mmCIF file of C-alpha atoms in Angstrom:
data_model
loop_
_atom_site.group_PDB
_atom_site.id
_atom_site.type_symbol
_atom_site.label_atom_id
_atom_site.label_comp_id
_atom_site.label_asym_id
_atom_site.label_seq_id
_atom_site.Cartn_x
_atom_site.Cartn_y
_atom_site.Cartn_z
ATOM 1 C CA MET A 1 -12.441 -17.685 23.663
ATOM 2 C CA ALA A 2 -13.873 -20.349 21.384
ATOM 3 C CA SER A 3 -13.891 -17.969 18.415
ATOM 4 C CA ILE A 4 -10.204 -17.161 18.970
ATOM 5 C CA GLN A 5 -9.300 -20.854 19.087
ATOM 6 C CA GLN A 6 -11.366 -21.515 15.981
ATOM 7 C CA ALA A 7 -9.606 -18.688 14.128
ATOM 8 C CA VAL A 8 -6.166 -20.005 15.110
ATOM 9 C CA ASN A 9 -6.907 -23.681 14.545
ATOM 10 C CA GLY A 10 -8.594 -23.211 11.177
ATOM 11 C CA ARG A 11 -5.793 -21.273 9.497
ATOM 12 C CA HIS A 12 -2.681 -22.291 7.639
ATOM 13 C CA ALA A 13 0.361 -22.334 9.826
ATOM 14 C CA SER A 14 2.727 -19.417 9.386
ATOM 15 C CA ARG A 15 6.337 -19.900 8.342
ATOM 16 C CA ASN A 16 7.320 -19.096 11.897
ATOM 17 C CA THR A 17 5.099 -21.861 13.307
ATOM 18 C CA ILE A 18 6.467 -24.401 10.827
ATOM 19 C CA MET A 19 10.035 -23.389 11.674
ATOM 20 C CA HIS A 20 9.368 -23.844 15.404
ATOM 21 C CA ALA A 21 7.753 -27.233 14.816
ATOM 22 C CA LEU A 22 10.755 -28.370 12.755
ATOM 23 C CA TYR A 23 13.099 -27.116 15.465
ATOM 24 C CA GLY A 24 11.139 -29.077 18.041
ATOM 25 C CA TYR A 25 11.292 -32.234 15.921
ATOM 26 C CA PHE A 26 14.944 -32.136 14.835
ATOM 27 C CA TYR A 27 16.686 -30.436 17.770
ATOM 28 C CA LEU A 28 14.476 -31.045 20.786
ATOM 29 C CA GLY A 29 13.437 -34.576 19.804
ATOM 30 C CA LEU A 30 9.699 -34.024 20.222
ATOM 31 C CA SER A 31 7.434 -36.584 18.586
ATOM 32 C CA LYS A 32 5.091 -35.734 15.733
ATOM 33 C CA ARG A 33 2.101 -36.453 17.960
ATOM 34 C CA ARG A 34 3.400 -34.074 20.654
ATOM 35 C CA LEU A 35 4.055 -31.335 18.052
ATOM 36 C CA ALA A 36 0.548 -31.826 16.643
ATOM 37 C CA THR A 37 -0.840 -31.299 20.144
ATOM 38 C CA ILE A 38 1.303 -28.223 20.810
ATOM 39 C CA TYR A 39 0.493 -26.455 17.528
ATOM 40 C CA HIS A 40 -3.123 -27.696 17.212
ATOM 41 C CA LYS A 41 -2.463 -29.229 13.805
ATOM 42 C CA HIS A 42 -3.161 -32.682 12.452
ATOM 43 C CA ILE A 43 -0.286 -35.140 12.634
ATOM 44 C CA ASN A 44 -0.347 -35.418 8.814
ATOM 45 C CA ASN A 45 0.424 -31.686 8.576
ATOM 46 C CA ILE A 46 3.438 -32.088 10.838
ATOM 47 C CA SER A 47 4.594 -35.097 8.783
ATOM 48 C CA ASN A 48 4.221 -33.111 5.553
ATOM 49 C CA TRP A 49 6.295 -30.242 6.974
ATOM 50 C CA ILE A 50 9.051 -32.627 8.025
ATOM 51 C CA GLN A 51 9.007 -34.463 4.692
ATOM 52 C CA ARG A 52 9.108 -31.203 2.725
ATOM 53 C CA PHE A 53 12.042 -29.998 4.813
ATOM 54 C CA GLU A 54 13.951 -33.247 4.324
ATOM 55 C CA VAL A 55 13.389 -33.243 0.544
ATOM 56 C CA ASN A 56 13.786 -29.544 -0.298
ATOM 57 C CA ASN A 57 15.750 -28.340 2.729
ATOM 58 C CA ASP A 58 13.174 -25.541 2.951
ATOM 59 C CA TYR A 59 10.052 -25.115 5.028
ATOM 60 C CA ALA A 60 8.153 -22.657 2.812
ATOM 61 C CA ARG A 61 4.930 -23.507 1.050
ATOM 62 C CA ARG A 62 4.961 -24.085 -2.660
ATOM 63 C CA ALA A 63 4.819 -20.812 -4.527
ATOM 64 C CA THR A 64 2.298 -20.401 -7.289
ATOM 65 C CA ARG A 65 3.716 -20.033 -10.753
ATOM 66 C CA ARG A 66 0.978 -17.741 -11.991
ATOM 67 C CA THR A 67 2.461 -14.601 -13.505
ATOM 68 C CA GLY A 68 -0.688 -12.498 -13.664
ATOM 69 C CA GLN A 69 -2.449 -10.735 -16.472
ATOM 70 C CA LEU A 70 -0.147 -7.723 -16.825
ATOM 71 C CA SER A 71 2.879 -7.714 -19.077
ATOM 72 C CA ALA A 72 6.092 -5.859 -18.283
ATOM 73 C CA GLU A 73 4.979 -3.025 -20.578
ATOM 74 C CA HIS A 74 1.696 -2.658 -18.675
ATOM 75 C CA ARG A 75 3.494 -2.568 -15.318
ATOM 76 C CA GLU A 76 5.966 0.036 -16.569
ATOM 77 C CA TRP A 77 3.107 2.163 -17.855
ATOM 78 C CA LEU A 78 1.389 2.024 -14.443
ATOM 79 C CA LEU A 79 4.626 3.034 -12.709
ATOM 80 C CA ASP A 80 5.096 5.922 -15.144
ATOM 81 C CA PHE A 81 1.474 6.952 -14.603
ATOM 82 C CA TYR A 82 2.004 7.164 -10.840
ATOM 83 C CA THR A 83 5.296 8.973 -11.359
ATOM 84 C CA LYS A 84 3.461 11.656 -13.341
ATOM 85 C CA HIS A 85 0.263 11.626 -11.231
ATOM 86 C CA PRO A 86 1.179 10.609 -7.667
ATOM 87 C CA VAL A 87 -2.171 11.697 -6.210
ATOM 88 C CA ALA A 88 -4.256 9.697 -8.679
ATOM 89 C CA PHE A 89 -6.791 7.315 -7.207
ATOM 90 C CA LEU A 90 -6.774 3.659 -8.191
ATOM 91 C CA ASP A 91 -9.973 4.007 -10.205
ATOM 92 C CA GLU A 92 -8.407 6.887 -12.150
ATOM 93 C CA ALA A 93 -5.368 4.724 -12.919
ATOM 94 C CA LYS A 94 -7.720 1.927 -13.956
ATOM 95 C CA ALA A 95 -9.666 4.222 -16.298
ATOM 96 C CA ALA A 96 -6.471 5.637 -17.824
ATOM 97 C CA PHE A 97 -5.102 2.112 -18.307
ATOM 98 C CA GLU A 98 -8.308 0.948 -19.988
ATOM 99 C CA HIS A 99 -8.280 4.012 -22.243
ATOM 100 C CA ARG A 100 -4.621 3.515 -23.177
ATOM 101 C CA PHE A 101 -4.617 -0.259 -23.745
ATOM 102 C CA ALA A 102 -8.318 -0.859 -24.559
ATOM 103 C CA ARG A 103 -8.605 -3.798 -22.161
ATOM 104 C CA PHE A 104 -10.297 -4.350 -18.815
ATOM 105 C CA ILE A 105 -8.310 -4.306 -15.591
ATOM 106 C CA SER A 106 -9.523 -4.437 -12.014
ATOM 107 C CA ILE A 107 -8.587 -1.957 -9.323
ATOM 108 C CA SER A 108 -7.055 -4.730 -7.226
ATOM 109 C CA THR A 109 -4.771 -5.644 -10.141
ATOM 110 C CA VAL A 110 -3.565 -2.043 -10.317
ATOM 111 C CA TRP A 111 -2.879 -2.067 -6.584
ATOM 112 C CA ARG A 112 -1.113 -5.455 -6.787
ATOM 113 C CA ALA A 113 1.155 -4.200 -9.593
ATOM 114 C CA LEU A 114 2.060 -1.109 -7.584
ATOM 115 C CA ARG A 115 2.762 -3.158 -4.460
ATOM 116 C CA GLN A 116 5.052 -5.526 -6.386
ATOM 117 C CA HIS A 117 7.235 -2.558 -7.277
ATOM 118 C CA GLY A 118 7.305 -1.236 -3.715
ATOM 119 C CA LEU A 119 4.772 1.560 -4.132
ATOM 120 C CA THR A 120 2.771 1.385 -0.939
ATOM 121 C CA TRP A 121 0.219 4.010 0.039
ATOM 122 C CA LYS A 122 2.769 5.524 2.403
ATOM 123 C CA VAL A 123 5.377 5.866 -0.384
ATOM 124 C CA LEU A 124 2.849 7.531 -2.692
ATOM 125 C CA GLU A 125 1.780 9.860 0.116
ATOM 126 C CA ARG A 126 5.394 10.877 0.780
ATOM 127 C CA ARG A 127 5.975 11.547 -2.920
ATOM 128 C CA THR A 128 2.859 13.689 -2.985
ATOM 129 C CA MET A 129 3.947 15.665 0.052
ATOM 130 C CA ASN A 130 7.358 16.222 -1.543
ATOM 131 C CA ILE A 131 5.714 17.522 -4.715
ATOM 132 C CA LYS A 132 3.421 19.756 -2.674
ATOM 133 C CA ILE A 133 6.403 21.149 -0.741
ATOM 134 C CA ASN A 134 8.121 21.922 -4.053
ATOM 135 C CA ASP A 135 4.959 23.730 -5.191
ATOM 136 C CA ILE A 136 4.915 25.758 -1.968
ATOM 137 C CA VAL A 137 8.551 26.772 -2.456
ATOM 138 C CA ARG A 138 7.849 27.758 -6.060
ATOM 139 C CA PHE A 139 4.784 29.763 -4.998
ATOM 140 C CA THR A 140 6.788 31.498 -2.259
ATOM 141 C CA LEU A 141 9.503 32.449 -4.732
ATOM 142 C CA GLU A 142 6.885 33.855 -7.098
ATOM 143 C CA LEU A 143 5.342 35.898 -4.295
ATOM 144 C CA SER A 144 8.705 37.250 -3.204
ATOM 145 C CA THR A 145 9.327 38.695 -6.684
ATOM 146 C CA THR A 146 6.067 40.679 -6.639
ATOM 147 C CA LYS A 147 6.230 44.370 -5.752
ATOM 148 C CA TRP A 148 3.537 44.778 -3.160
ATOM 149 C CA CYS A 149 1.310 47.831 -2.889
ATOM 150 C CA LYS A 150 -2.036 48.506 -1.240
ATOM 151 C CA MET A 151 -3.974 47.599 -4.369
ATOM 152 C CA ASN A 152 -2.797 44.001 -4.673
ATOM 153 C CA ILE A 153 -2.879 42.891 -1.038
ATOM 154 C CA GLN A 154 -5.870 40.923 0.121
ATOM 155 C CA PHE A 155 -6.335 40.331 3.808
ATOM 156 C CA LEU A 156 -7.633 37.022 5.043
ATOM 157 C CA ASP A 157 -8.790 36.732 8.590
ATOM 158 C CA GLU A 158 -8.239 33.587 10.661
ATOM 159 C CA VAL A 159 -6.786 31.279 8.024
ATOM 160 C CA SER A 160 -5.094 28.047 9.020
ATOM 161 C CA PHE A 161 -3.618 25.218 6.996
ATOM 162 C CA ASP A 162 -2.625 21.700 7.855
ATOM 163 C CA ASN A 163 -0.895 19.063 5.780
ATOM 164 C CA ARG A 164 -4.064 16.955 5.552
ATOM 165 C CA GLY A 165 -5.574 19.638 3.337
ATOM 166 C CA MET A 166 -2.861 19.133 0.763
ATOM 167 C CA LEU A 167 -3.968 15.608 -0.102
ATOM 168 C CA ARG A 168 -7.185 14.407 -1.614
ATOM 169 C CA SER A 169 -9.613 12.917 0.828
ATOM 170 C CA ARG A 170 -12.194 10.221 0.118
ATOM 171 C CA GLY A 171 -12.450 11.062 -3.576
ATOM 172 C CA TYR A 172 -14.828 13.992 -3.274
ATOM 173 C CA CYS A 173 -12.681 16.898 -4.440
ATOM 174 C CA LEU A 174 -9.317 18.523 -4.197
ATOM 175 C CA LYS A 175 -9.025 20.263 -0.889
ATOM 176 C CA GLY A 176 -8.237 23.922 -1.071
ATOM 177 C CA LYS A 177 -10.222 24.596 -4.259
ATOM 178 C CA LYS A 178 -12.580 27.052 -2.545
ATOM 179 C CA LEU A 179 -11.327 30.165 -0.853
ATOM 180 C CA ALA A 180 -13.782 31.557 1.674
ATOM 181 C CA PHE A 181 -13.732 35.224 2.576
ATOM 182 C CA ARG A 182 -15.233 36.026 5.937
ATOM 183 C CA GLY A 183 -15.457 39.365 7.606
ATOM 184 C CA GLU A 184 -15.825 42.939 6.481
ATOM 185 C CA PHE A 185 -13.395 44.522 4.069
ATOM 186 C CA ASN A 186 -13.208 48.268 3.537
#
C-alpha cells in the first residue's frame, strides 16, 4: 500500500486532477489547504494551478517549444519509407535513413516521428495485413489461370495457416520462408 501511495504522491498531477481541483476551488468553494489534503499535493501546487488558470484561462502545463531534430523533409521521407515498406522494423528504417541522409538518428526518434503522424503499431499492422490480403488475392488469381494436370500438383499433408504467420515476429526471419514436406509421396 505504501508503494502505491508513493507512486501517486510523487507524480505530476494529470490534467483531470487539476481540472477537478479547480472545480472544487471555484465552484464548490473548497479552500486551498483542503484541496491540498484531498489530492495529496503541496498547497503551493494548488496555488500555482489556480494562478495559471486565472492568468491564462487554461489549466494545462506549459508545452515545450522544442521542435526536434528532424526537418519536414526527413519526416516525409520516413512516412514514404513506411508506405513502401510497411513491415520494416524500426532499426531497418533507422539504417535506411542514415544511409539516405548520412546522419545519425535514434530508433526512438523514428518511432516518435511515426507517432506524430498517427502511425501506431496497430495502423502499420493493419496496412500490412491489407497488403498481404492483396497478395493472397493476386496469388489465387494466378493459380486459377493455371491448367492443372497430374504433373504439376503437389500434395501437402496437414498444412495450416494463421494470420500471425503473415507478419514478421521478433526480427528473426520472415515467416513462411521454409516449406516443409512431411510424409511419403509416390
